[in-house]
Short mmCIF file of N, CA, C and O in Angstrom, two decimals:
data_model
loop_
_atom_site.label_atom_id
_atom_site.label_comp_id
_atom_site.label_asym_id
_atom_site.label_seq_id
_atom_site.Cartn_x
_atom_site.Cartn_y
_atom_site.Cartn_z
N MET A 1 119.07 111.62 121.10
CA MET A 1 117.62 110.60 121.33
C MET A 1 116.67 110.44 120.40
O MET A 1 116.44 112.02 119.94
N ALA A 2 116.23 109.41 120.14
CA ALA A 2 115.24 109.06 119.16
C ALA A 2 113.91 109.74 119.27
O ALA A 2 113.52 109.61 120.75
N ARG A 3 112.63 109.86 118.90
CA ARG A 3 111.50 110.80 119.53
C ARG A 3 111.13 109.24 119.72
O ARG A 3 110.69 108.13 118.85
N PRO A 4 110.33 109.26 120.82
CA PRO A 4 109.31 108.07 120.81
C PRO A 4 108.19 107.79 120.07
O PRO A 4 107.23 108.22 119.78
N LYS A 5 107.59 106.40 119.75
CA LYS A 5 107.18 105.95 118.98
C LYS A 5 105.59 106.20 119.84
O LYS A 5 105.25 106.22 120.30
N LYS A 6 104.87 106.21 118.46
CA LYS A 6 103.52 106.41 118.99
C LYS A 6 102.99 104.97 119.25
O LYS A 6 103.07 104.20 118.53
N GLU A 7 102.22 105.31 120.06
CA GLU A 7 100.81 103.79 120.05
C GLU A 7 100.60 103.21 119.07
O GLU A 7 100.21 103.80 118.30
N LYS A 8 100.60 101.95 118.46
CA LYS A 8 99.89 101.72 117.40
C LYS A 8 98.42 102.10 116.70
O LYS A 8 98.27 101.91 116.14
N GLU A 9 97.54 102.09 118.14
CA GLU A 9 96.32 102.47 117.58
C GLU A 9 96.11 104.06 117.09
O GLU A 9 95.31 104.53 116.03
N LEU A 10 97.51 104.70 117.14
CA LEU A 10 97.27 106.14 116.60
C LEU A 10 98.21 105.97 116.03
O LEU A 10 98.07 107.31 114.84
N ARG A 11 98.72 105.10 115.03
CA ARG A 11 99.66 105.48 114.22
C ARG A 11 98.17 105.41 112.40
O ARG A 11 98.14 104.45 112.21
N HIS A 12 99.12 106.09 111.65
CA HIS A 12 98.09 106.35 110.48
C HIS A 12 98.86 105.31 109.52
O HIS A 12 100.15 105.59 108.73
N ASN A 13 98.85 103.68 109.65
CA ASN A 13 98.88 102.91 108.53
C ASN A 13 98.65 102.69 107.02
O ASN A 13 98.89 102.26 106.13
N HIS A 14 97.50 103.45 106.82
CA HIS A 14 96.70 102.66 105.77
C HIS A 14 96.54 104.55 105.07
O HIS A 14 96.72 105.67 105.11
N GLN A 15 96.51 104.34 103.12
CA GLN A 15 96.82 105.41 102.30
C GLN A 15 96.02 105.95 101.84
O GLN A 15 95.49 104.87 101.13
N ILE A 16 95.86 106.43 100.80
CA ILE A 16 94.54 106.39 100.29
C ILE A 16 95.05 107.77 99.20
O ILE A 16 95.83 108.98 99.27
N MET A 17 95.47 107.36 97.91
CA MET A 17 95.65 107.80 96.87
C MET A 17 94.98 108.53 95.85
O MET A 17 93.78 107.62 95.82
N LEU A 18 95.40 109.78 95.54
CA LEU A 18 94.61 111.28 95.39
C LEU A 18 94.84 112.07 94.24
O LEU A 18 95.78 112.73 94.75
N ARG A 19 94.37 111.75 93.26
CA ARG A 19 94.68 112.74 92.51
C ARG A 19 93.96 114.38 92.12
O ARG A 19 92.90 114.08 92.42
N LEU A 20 94.69 114.92 91.95
CA LEU A 20 93.95 116.36 91.95
C LEU A 20 94.71 117.38 90.69
O LEU A 20 95.49 116.96 89.55
N THR A 21 94.20 117.86 90.52
CA THR A 21 93.91 119.09 90.11
C THR A 21 94.65 120.03 90.22
O THR A 21 94.54 120.42 91.24
N ASP A 22 95.58 121.32 88.77
CA ASP A 22 96.51 122.04 90.19
C ASP A 22 95.58 122.85 91.12
O ASP A 22 95.37 123.56 91.88
N THR A 23 94.77 123.36 90.17
CA THR A 23 93.54 124.57 90.99
C THR A 23 92.71 123.48 92.29
O THR A 23 93.03 124.45 93.57
N GLU A 24 92.58 122.33 92.06
CA GLU A 24 92.04 121.96 93.57
C GLU A 24 93.46 121.93 94.45
O GLU A 24 92.66 121.64 95.66
N TYR A 25 94.28 121.00 93.72
CA TYR A 25 95.67 121.00 94.80
C TYR A 25 95.73 122.35 95.05
O TYR A 25 95.63 123.10 96.45
N GLU A 26 95.88 123.74 94.47
CA GLU A 26 95.93 125.07 95.48
C GLU A 26 94.96 125.77 95.81
O GLU A 26 95.05 126.28 97.30
N ILE A 27 93.94 125.25 95.86
CA ILE A 27 92.20 125.80 96.65
C ILE A 27 92.87 124.19 98.37
O ILE A 27 92.65 125.37 98.83
N VAL A 28 93.16 123.17 98.34
CA VAL A 28 93.32 122.61 98.83
C VAL A 28 94.34 123.01 100.07
O VAL A 28 93.94 123.39 101.28
N ALA A 29 95.43 123.27 99.26
CA ALA A 29 96.46 123.92 100.30
C ALA A 29 96.58 125.08 100.80
O ALA A 29 97.19 125.27 101.55
N ALA A 30 95.31 125.90 99.93
CA ALA A 30 95.88 127.42 100.75
C ALA A 30 94.81 127.17 101.65
O ALA A 30 94.87 127.98 102.66
N ASN A 31 93.78 126.44 101.72
CA ASN A 31 92.76 126.21 102.92
C ASN A 31 93.45 125.14 103.99
O ASN A 31 93.43 125.87 105.30
N ALA A 32 94.70 124.85 103.88
CA ALA A 32 95.03 123.75 104.61
C ALA A 32 95.89 124.76 105.36
O ALA A 32 96.37 125.15 106.73
N LYS A 33 96.80 125.64 104.90
CA LYS A 33 97.37 126.60 105.19
C LYS A 33 97.07 127.97 106.19
O LYS A 33 97.15 127.45 107.11
N ALA A 34 95.45 127.71 105.39
CA ALA A 34 94.82 129.01 106.32
C ALA A 34 94.31 128.44 107.67
O ALA A 34 94.16 129.24 108.81
N ALA A 35 94.01 127.17 107.97
CA ALA A 35 93.64 126.19 109.16
C ALA A 35 94.62 126.13 109.64
O ALA A 35 94.62 125.14 110.64
N ASN A 36 95.93 126.36 109.38
CA ASN A 36 97.56 126.34 109.60
C ASN A 36 97.07 125.19 110.49
O ASN A 36 97.58 124.28 111.43
N LEU A 37 97.37 124.37 109.36
CA LEU A 37 97.40 121.95 108.57
C LEU A 37 97.89 122.00 108.03
O LEU A 37 98.29 122.67 106.91
N SER A 38 98.71 120.58 108.29
CA SER A 38 99.66 120.41 107.37
C SER A 38 98.67 119.69 106.15
O SER A 38 97.32 119.55 106.16
N LEU A 39 98.97 119.48 104.95
CA LEU A 39 98.43 119.04 103.59
C LEU A 39 97.29 117.46 104.60
O LEU A 39 95.90 117.25 104.35
N ALA A 40 98.06 116.22 104.74
CA ALA A 40 97.86 115.15 105.38
C ALA A 40 96.18 115.38 106.11
O ALA A 40 94.78 114.82 106.70
N GLU A 41 96.64 116.81 107.73
CA GLU A 41 95.63 116.75 108.14
C GLU A 41 94.43 117.16 108.37
O GLU A 41 93.20 117.24 108.92
N TYR A 42 94.52 117.88 107.08
CA TYR A 42 93.57 119.18 106.85
C TYR A 42 92.66 117.84 105.91
O TYR A 42 91.63 117.76 106.50
N ALA A 43 93.04 117.30 104.77
CA ALA A 43 92.42 115.96 104.27
C ALA A 43 92.22 114.47 105.24
O ALA A 43 90.79 114.72 105.30
N ARG A 44 92.74 114.53 106.23
CA ARG A 44 91.79 113.48 107.06
C ARG A 44 90.67 114.30 107.71
O ARG A 44 89.64 113.22 108.38
N LYS A 45 90.50 115.69 108.34
CA LYS A 45 89.44 116.09 108.99
C LYS A 45 88.82 116.15 107.98
O LYS A 45 87.38 116.21 108.37
N GLN A 46 88.69 116.51 106.49
CA GLN A 46 88.03 116.48 105.62
C GLN A 46 86.92 115.39 105.73
O GLN A 46 85.87 115.31 105.96
N ILE A 47 87.89 114.59 105.28
CA ILE A 47 87.27 112.89 105.29
C ILE A 47 86.07 112.69 106.34
O ILE A 47 84.85 111.69 106.49
N MET A 48 87.30 112.94 107.12
CA MET A 48 85.66 112.23 109.25
C MET A 48 84.82 113.40 108.97
O MET A 48 84.56 112.80 110.44
N ASN A 49 84.42 114.68 108.47
CA ASN A 49 83.45 115.57 108.67
C ASN A 49 83.89 116.09 109.73
O ASN A 49 83.65 115.87 111.21
N LYS A 50 85.59 116.13 110.72
CA LYS A 50 85.08 117.25 111.71
C LYS A 50 85.40 118.23 111.31
O LYS A 50 86.05 119.02 109.99
N LYS A 51 85.23 119.35 112.37
CA LYS A 51 85.32 120.57 112.18
C LYS A 51 86.80 121.11 111.56
O LYS A 51 87.78 120.63 112.38
N VAL A 52 87.12 121.70 110.69
CA VAL A 52 88.39 122.55 110.28
C VAL A 52 87.63 124.52 110.39
O VAL A 52 87.20 125.11 109.90
N ILE A 53 89.00 125.21 111.51
CA ILE A 53 88.54 125.67 111.92
C ILE A 53 89.36 127.12 111.02
O ILE A 53 90.27 126.40 111.18
N VAL A 54 89.43 127.44 110.40
CA VAL A 54 89.68 128.69 109.30
C VAL A 54 89.38 130.30 109.50
O VAL A 54 88.83 130.75 110.07
N LYS A 55 90.91 130.85 110.11
CA LYS A 55 91.38 131.53 110.50
C LYS A 55 91.32 132.58 109.54
O LYS A 55 92.47 133.43 108.71
N TYR A 56 91.40 134.17 109.37
CA TYR A 56 91.52 134.55 108.64
C TYR A 56 91.79 136.08 109.58
O TYR A 56 90.96 136.34 109.95
N GLU A 57 92.47 136.80 108.76
CA GLU A 57 93.17 138.16 109.54
C GLU A 57 92.58 139.10 108.00
O GLU A 57 93.35 139.55 107.08
N LEU A 58 92.27 140.26 108.71
CA LEU A 58 90.91 141.15 107.75
C LEU A 58 91.89 142.42 108.18
O LEU A 58 92.15 143.36 109.14
N VAL A 59 93.02 143.02 107.70
CA VAL A 59 93.88 144.22 107.31
C VAL A 59 92.72 145.32 106.72
O VAL A 59 92.95 145.62 105.38
N ALA A 60 92.42 146.55 107.11
CA ALA A 60 91.53 147.36 106.31
C ALA A 60 92.23 149.09 106.63
O ALA A 60 92.81 149.16 107.43
N ASP A 61 93.20 148.93 104.57
CA ASP A 61 93.02 150.09 104.98
C ASP A 61 92.81 151.27 104.80
O ASP A 61 93.14 151.90 103.72
N LEU A 62 91.55 151.78 105.69
CA LEU A 62 90.64 153.28 105.35
C LEU A 62 91.04 154.01 106.21
O LEU A 62 91.73 154.51 107.35
N PRO A 63 90.98 155.63 105.76
CA PRO A 63 91.33 156.78 106.13
C PRO A 63 90.69 156.80 106.73
O PRO A 63 91.06 157.87 108.26
N GLU A 64 89.22 156.43 107.10
CA GLU A 64 88.45 156.75 107.56
C GLU A 64 88.71 156.21 109.17
O GLU A 64 87.63 157.15 110.09
N LEU A 65 88.87 154.85 109.07
CA LEU A 65 89.07 154.36 109.91
C LEU A 65 90.60 154.92 111.00
O LEU A 65 90.39 155.12 112.24
N LYS A 66 90.97 155.54 110.14
CA LYS A 66 92.54 155.58 111.20
C LYS A 66 92.41 156.79 111.53
O LYS A 66 92.77 157.30 112.42
N LYS A 67 91.53 158.12 111.13
CA LYS A 67 90.75 159.20 111.40
C LYS A 67 89.87 159.40 113.11
O LYS A 67 89.82 159.52 113.76
N LEU A 68 88.95 158.03 112.53
CA LEU A 68 88.30 157.73 114.12
C LEU A 68 88.91 157.18 115.08
O LEU A 68 88.39 156.95 116.33
N ILE A 69 90.13 155.91 114.90
CA ILE A 69 91.02 155.67 115.87
C ILE A 69 91.72 156.57 116.42
O ILE A 69 91.99 156.60 117.47
N GLY A 70 92.47 157.52 116.51
CA GLY A 70 93.03 159.37 116.14
C GLY A 70 92.18 159.41 117.61
O GLY A 70 92.51 160.04 118.35
N GLU A 71 90.47 159.83 116.50
CA GLU A 71 89.77 160.63 117.62
C GLU A 71 89.32 159.47 119.06
O GLU A 71 89.41 160.72 120.06
N PHE A 72 88.98 158.43 119.01
CA PHE A 72 89.27 157.81 120.29
C PHE A 72 89.97 157.73 121.17
O PHE A 72 89.57 158.12 122.63
N GLY A 73 91.25 157.91 120.46
CA GLY A 73 92.60 158.21 121.15
C GLY A 73 92.24 159.52 121.85
O GLY A 73 92.66 159.63 123.30
N LYS A 74 92.48 160.91 121.15
CA LYS A 74 91.82 161.68 121.95
C LYS A 74 91.00 161.50 123.41
O LYS A 74 91.17 162.28 124.16
N ILE A 75 90.13 161.38 122.82
CA ILE A 75 88.33 161.59 123.60
C ILE A 75 89.16 161.24 124.88
O ILE A 75 88.78 160.42 126.08
N GLY A 76 89.70 159.41 124.78
CA GLY A 76 90.56 158.91 126.09
C GLY A 76 90.67 159.42 126.57
O GLY A 76 91.54 159.75 128.31
N SER A 77 92.18 159.63 126.25
CA SER A 77 93.26 161.10 126.69
C SER A 77 92.37 162.63 127.49
O SER A 77 92.46 162.48 129.16
N ASN A 78 91.46 162.02 126.83
CA ASN A 78 89.88 163.36 128.02
C ASN A 78 89.81 163.13 129.04
O ASN A 78 89.82 163.55 130.51
N LEU A 79 89.34 161.66 129.02
CA LEU A 79 88.62 161.41 129.84
C LEU A 79 89.54 161.12 130.85
O LEU A 79 89.07 161.01 132.25
N ASN A 80 90.81 160.57 130.12
CA ASN A 80 92.21 160.82 131.46
C ASN A 80 92.17 161.31 132.20
O ASN A 80 92.43 161.79 133.62
N GLN A 81 92.24 162.81 131.60
CA GLN A 81 92.60 164.08 132.11
C GLN A 81 91.18 164.18 133.45
O GLN A 81 91.47 164.66 135.16
N ILE A 82 90.49 163.91 132.87
CA ILE A 82 88.74 164.11 134.35
C ILE A 82 88.99 163.67 135.03
O ILE A 82 89.32 164.12 136.05
N ALA A 83 88.97 162.14 135.03
CA ALA A 83 89.25 161.08 135.67
C ALA A 83 90.55 161.21 136.98
O ALA A 83 90.06 161.28 138.62
N ARG A 84 91.56 161.82 136.66
CA ARG A 84 92.84 162.54 137.62
C ARG A 84 91.88 163.65 137.93
O ARG A 84 92.61 163.66 139.21
N HIS A 85 91.82 164.16 137.24
CA HIS A 85 90.96 165.07 137.91
C HIS A 85 90.02 165.60 139.32
O HIS A 85 90.52 165.84 140.80
N PHE A 86 88.93 164.47 139.02
CA PHE A 86 88.52 163.78 139.74
C PHE A 86 88.45 163.48 141.37
O PHE A 86 88.71 163.24 142.25
N ASN A 87 89.22 162.58 140.63
CA ASN A 87 90.44 161.39 142.13
C ASN A 87 91.63 162.40 142.83
O ASN A 87 91.44 161.92 143.78
N SER A 88 92.17 163.31 142.78
CA SER A 88 92.84 164.24 143.11
C SER A 88 92.15 164.95 144.31
O SER A 88 91.87 166.30 144.92
N GLY A 89 90.75 165.08 144.13
CA GLY A 89 89.74 165.67 144.92
C GLY A 89 89.47 167.06 143.79
O GLY A 89 88.93 167.95 144.88
N GLY A 90 89.31 167.74 142.75
CA GLY A 90 89.12 168.28 141.94
C GLY A 90 87.42 168.89 142.26
O GLY A 90 86.65 167.61 142.56
N ILE A 91 87.09 169.88 141.74
CA ILE A 91 86.17 170.21 142.47
C ILE A 91 84.88 170.23 141.08
O ILE A 91 85.33 169.93 139.78
N HIS A 92 83.67 169.40 141.34
CA HIS A 92 82.68 169.27 140.17
C HIS A 92 82.08 170.79 139.78
O HIS A 92 81.20 171.24 140.23
N SER A 93 82.43 170.94 138.56
CA SER A 93 82.18 172.00 138.13
C SER A 93 81.22 171.88 136.31
O SER A 93 81.33 170.64 136.13
N GLN A 94 80.41 173.57 136.58
CA GLN A 94 79.56 173.02 135.06
C GLN A 94 80.15 172.50 133.77
O GLN A 94 79.94 172.12 133.11
N GLU A 95 81.68 173.79 133.69
CA GLU A 95 82.79 173.83 132.46
C GLU A 95 83.08 171.72 132.49
O GLU A 95 82.77 171.63 130.85
N MET A 96 83.47 171.74 134.04
CA MET A 96 83.72 170.00 133.34
C MET A 96 83.05 168.99 133.19
O MET A 96 82.80 167.96 131.93
N ARG A 97 81.32 169.06 133.93
CA ARG A 97 80.18 168.36 133.62
C ARG A 97 79.38 168.56 131.41
O ARG A 97 79.30 167.62 131.23
N LYS A 98 80.77 169.55 131.28
CA LYS A 98 79.44 169.98 129.99
C LYS A 98 80.61 169.05 129.17
O LYS A 98 80.34 168.69 128.01
N ALA A 99 82.00 169.18 129.68
CA ALA A 99 83.48 168.12 128.97
C ALA A 99 83.16 167.23 128.73
O ALA A 99 82.48 166.45 127.85
N ILE A 100 82.41 167.04 129.96
CA ILE A 100 81.85 164.79 129.99
C ILE A 100 81.21 165.27 129.15
O ILE A 100 81.46 163.66 127.98
N ASN A 101 79.93 165.49 129.08
CA ASN A 101 78.79 164.92 128.08
C ASN A 101 78.97 164.85 126.66
O ASN A 101 79.01 164.41 125.86
N GLN A 102 79.62 166.65 126.48
CA GLN A 102 80.04 166.54 124.95
C GLN A 102 81.41 165.26 124.71
O GLN A 102 81.14 164.57 123.79
N SER A 103 82.17 164.76 125.89
CA SER A 103 83.13 163.61 125.63
C SER A 103 82.13 162.13 124.89
O SER A 103 82.51 161.39 124.27
N ILE A 104 81.33 161.88 125.93
CA ILE A 104 80.50 161.39 125.79
C ILE A 104 79.24 160.56 124.46
O ILE A 104 79.59 159.96 124.02
N ALA A 105 79.38 161.91 124.03
CA ALA A 105 78.38 162.46 123.06
C ALA A 105 78.69 162.77 121.70
O ALA A 105 78.56 161.52 120.84
N ARG A 106 80.35 162.73 121.76
CA ARG A 106 80.56 162.11 120.42
C ARG A 106 81.06 160.62 120.61
O ARG A 106 81.46 160.41 119.75
N ILE A 107 81.03 160.11 122.02
CA ILE A 107 82.05 158.53 121.69
C ILE A 107 80.70 158.02 120.99
O ILE A 107 80.89 157.29 119.90
N TYR A 108 79.18 158.36 120.85
CA TYR A 108 78.62 157.60 120.90
C TYR A 108 78.86 158.31 118.89
O TYR A 108 78.08 157.28 118.25
N GLU A 109 79.11 159.50 118.83
CA GLU A 109 78.60 159.64 116.98
C GLU A 109 79.65 158.72 116.59
O GLU A 109 79.64 158.28 115.27
N MET A 110 80.85 158.75 117.11
CA MET A 110 82.22 157.52 116.46
C MET A 110 81.28 156.46 116.37
O MET A 110 81.68 155.30 115.40
N LYS A 111 80.62 155.95 117.65
CA LYS A 111 80.06 154.09 117.58
C LYS A 111 79.16 154.50 116.56
O LYS A 111 79.66 153.49 115.58
N TYR A 112 78.60 155.01 115.68
CA TYR A 112 78.05 154.70 114.78
C TYR A 112 78.70 155.15 113.76
O TYR A 112 78.44 154.49 112.78
N GLU A 113 79.02 155.52 113.45
CA GLU A 113 80.01 155.96 112.38
C GLU A 113 80.75 154.67 111.98
O GLU A 113 80.78 154.08 110.79
N VAL A 114 81.52 154.30 112.98
CA VAL A 114 81.91 152.84 113.01
C VAL A 114 81.68 152.10 112.24
O VAL A 114 81.44 151.04 111.43
N LEU A 115 79.82 152.07 112.86
CA LEU A 115 79.00 150.45 112.66
C LEU A 115 77.89 150.81 111.24
O LEU A 115 78.69 150.20 110.27
N LYS A 116 78.98 152.22 111.13
CA LYS A 116 78.21 152.37 109.65
C LYS A 116 79.12 151.96 108.32
O LYS A 116 79.29 150.94 107.62
N LEU A 117 80.79 152.22 108.91
CA LEU A 117 81.59 151.49 107.90
C LEU A 117 82.41 150.08 108.10
O LEU A 117 82.39 149.55 106.74
N ALA A 118 81.69 149.66 108.73
CA ALA A 118 81.59 148.06 108.97
C ALA A 118 80.52 147.87 108.28
O ALA A 118 81.13 146.46 107.97
N GLY A 119 79.65 148.08 108.07
CA GLY A 119 78.37 148.02 107.88
C GLY A 119 78.63 148.00 105.98
O GLY A 119 78.45 147.26 105.00
N GLU A 120 79.34 149.14 105.78
CA GLU A 120 80.03 149.71 104.37
C GLU A 120 80.91 148.31 103.67
O GLU A 120 80.32 147.54 102.80
N PHE A 121 82.17 147.83 104.59
CA PHE A 121 82.96 146.88 104.19
C PHE A 121 81.94 145.29 104.42
O PHE A 121 82.66 144.98 103.13
N HIS A 122 81.34 145.32 104.95
CA HIS A 122 81.26 143.54 105.04
C HIS A 122 79.45 143.48 104.31
O HIS A 122 79.21 142.54 104.12
N GLY A 123 78.74 145.01 103.82
CA GLY A 123 77.83 144.55 103.30
C GLY A 123 76.73 144.80 103.92
O GLY A 123 76.30 145.09 104.64
N ASP A 124 75.98 144.27 103.31
CA ASP A 124 74.14 144.61 103.39
C ASP A 124 73.49 143.31 104.02
O ASP A 124 73.79 142.48 102.74
N THR A 125 73.58 142.97 105.43
CA THR A 125 72.64 142.22 105.85
C THR A 125 71.12 141.19 105.00
O THR A 125 70.69 140.12 105.11
N GLU A 126 70.45 142.38 104.47
CA GLU A 126 69.46 141.93 103.73
C GLU A 126 69.46 141.36 102.54
O GLU A 126 69.12 140.04 101.93
N THR A 127 71.19 141.59 101.88
CA THR A 127 71.45 140.13 101.23
C THR A 127 71.31 139.00 100.82
O THR A 127 70.70 137.91 100.19
N TYR A 128 72.15 139.43 102.25
CA TYR A 128 72.10 137.45 102.64
C TYR A 128 71.25 136.76 103.08
O TYR A 128 71.06 135.14 102.91
N ASN A 129 69.40 137.34 104.06
CA ASN A 129 68.52 136.87 103.91
C ASN A 129 67.29 136.28 103.53
O ASN A 129 66.82 135.99 103.35
N GLU A 130 68.30 136.85 101.47
CA GLU A 130 67.15 136.44 101.12
C GLU A 130 67.21 135.22 100.43
O GLU A 130 67.80 134.25 100.02
#
């Protein structure tokens, strides 16, 4: 069964011929691919000043981040054990309260470590404001 034809107003009947250097073509092709669009659709959007959303996936293989992720997992496990203890009618002891406070303090320390790493990874915001 054949695909239904587009309405007359929606058909692209006109062509614009354009020559690009190899470098220009590679840049346009890479941008179209990053935006998950065909070359024609990408060019059409650029010509018509429509917003093109390019999505980048960043993969960081930093040992510091892996260490922090592991620590987040351990703290989460500890907090789950504490919650299970209290939910099953466990007694609130000084030792338990101390463990909770230590976990909360460590979470805040790790938050600042992650923010520091993110700042190093993305650069200094003051540079962009000048």
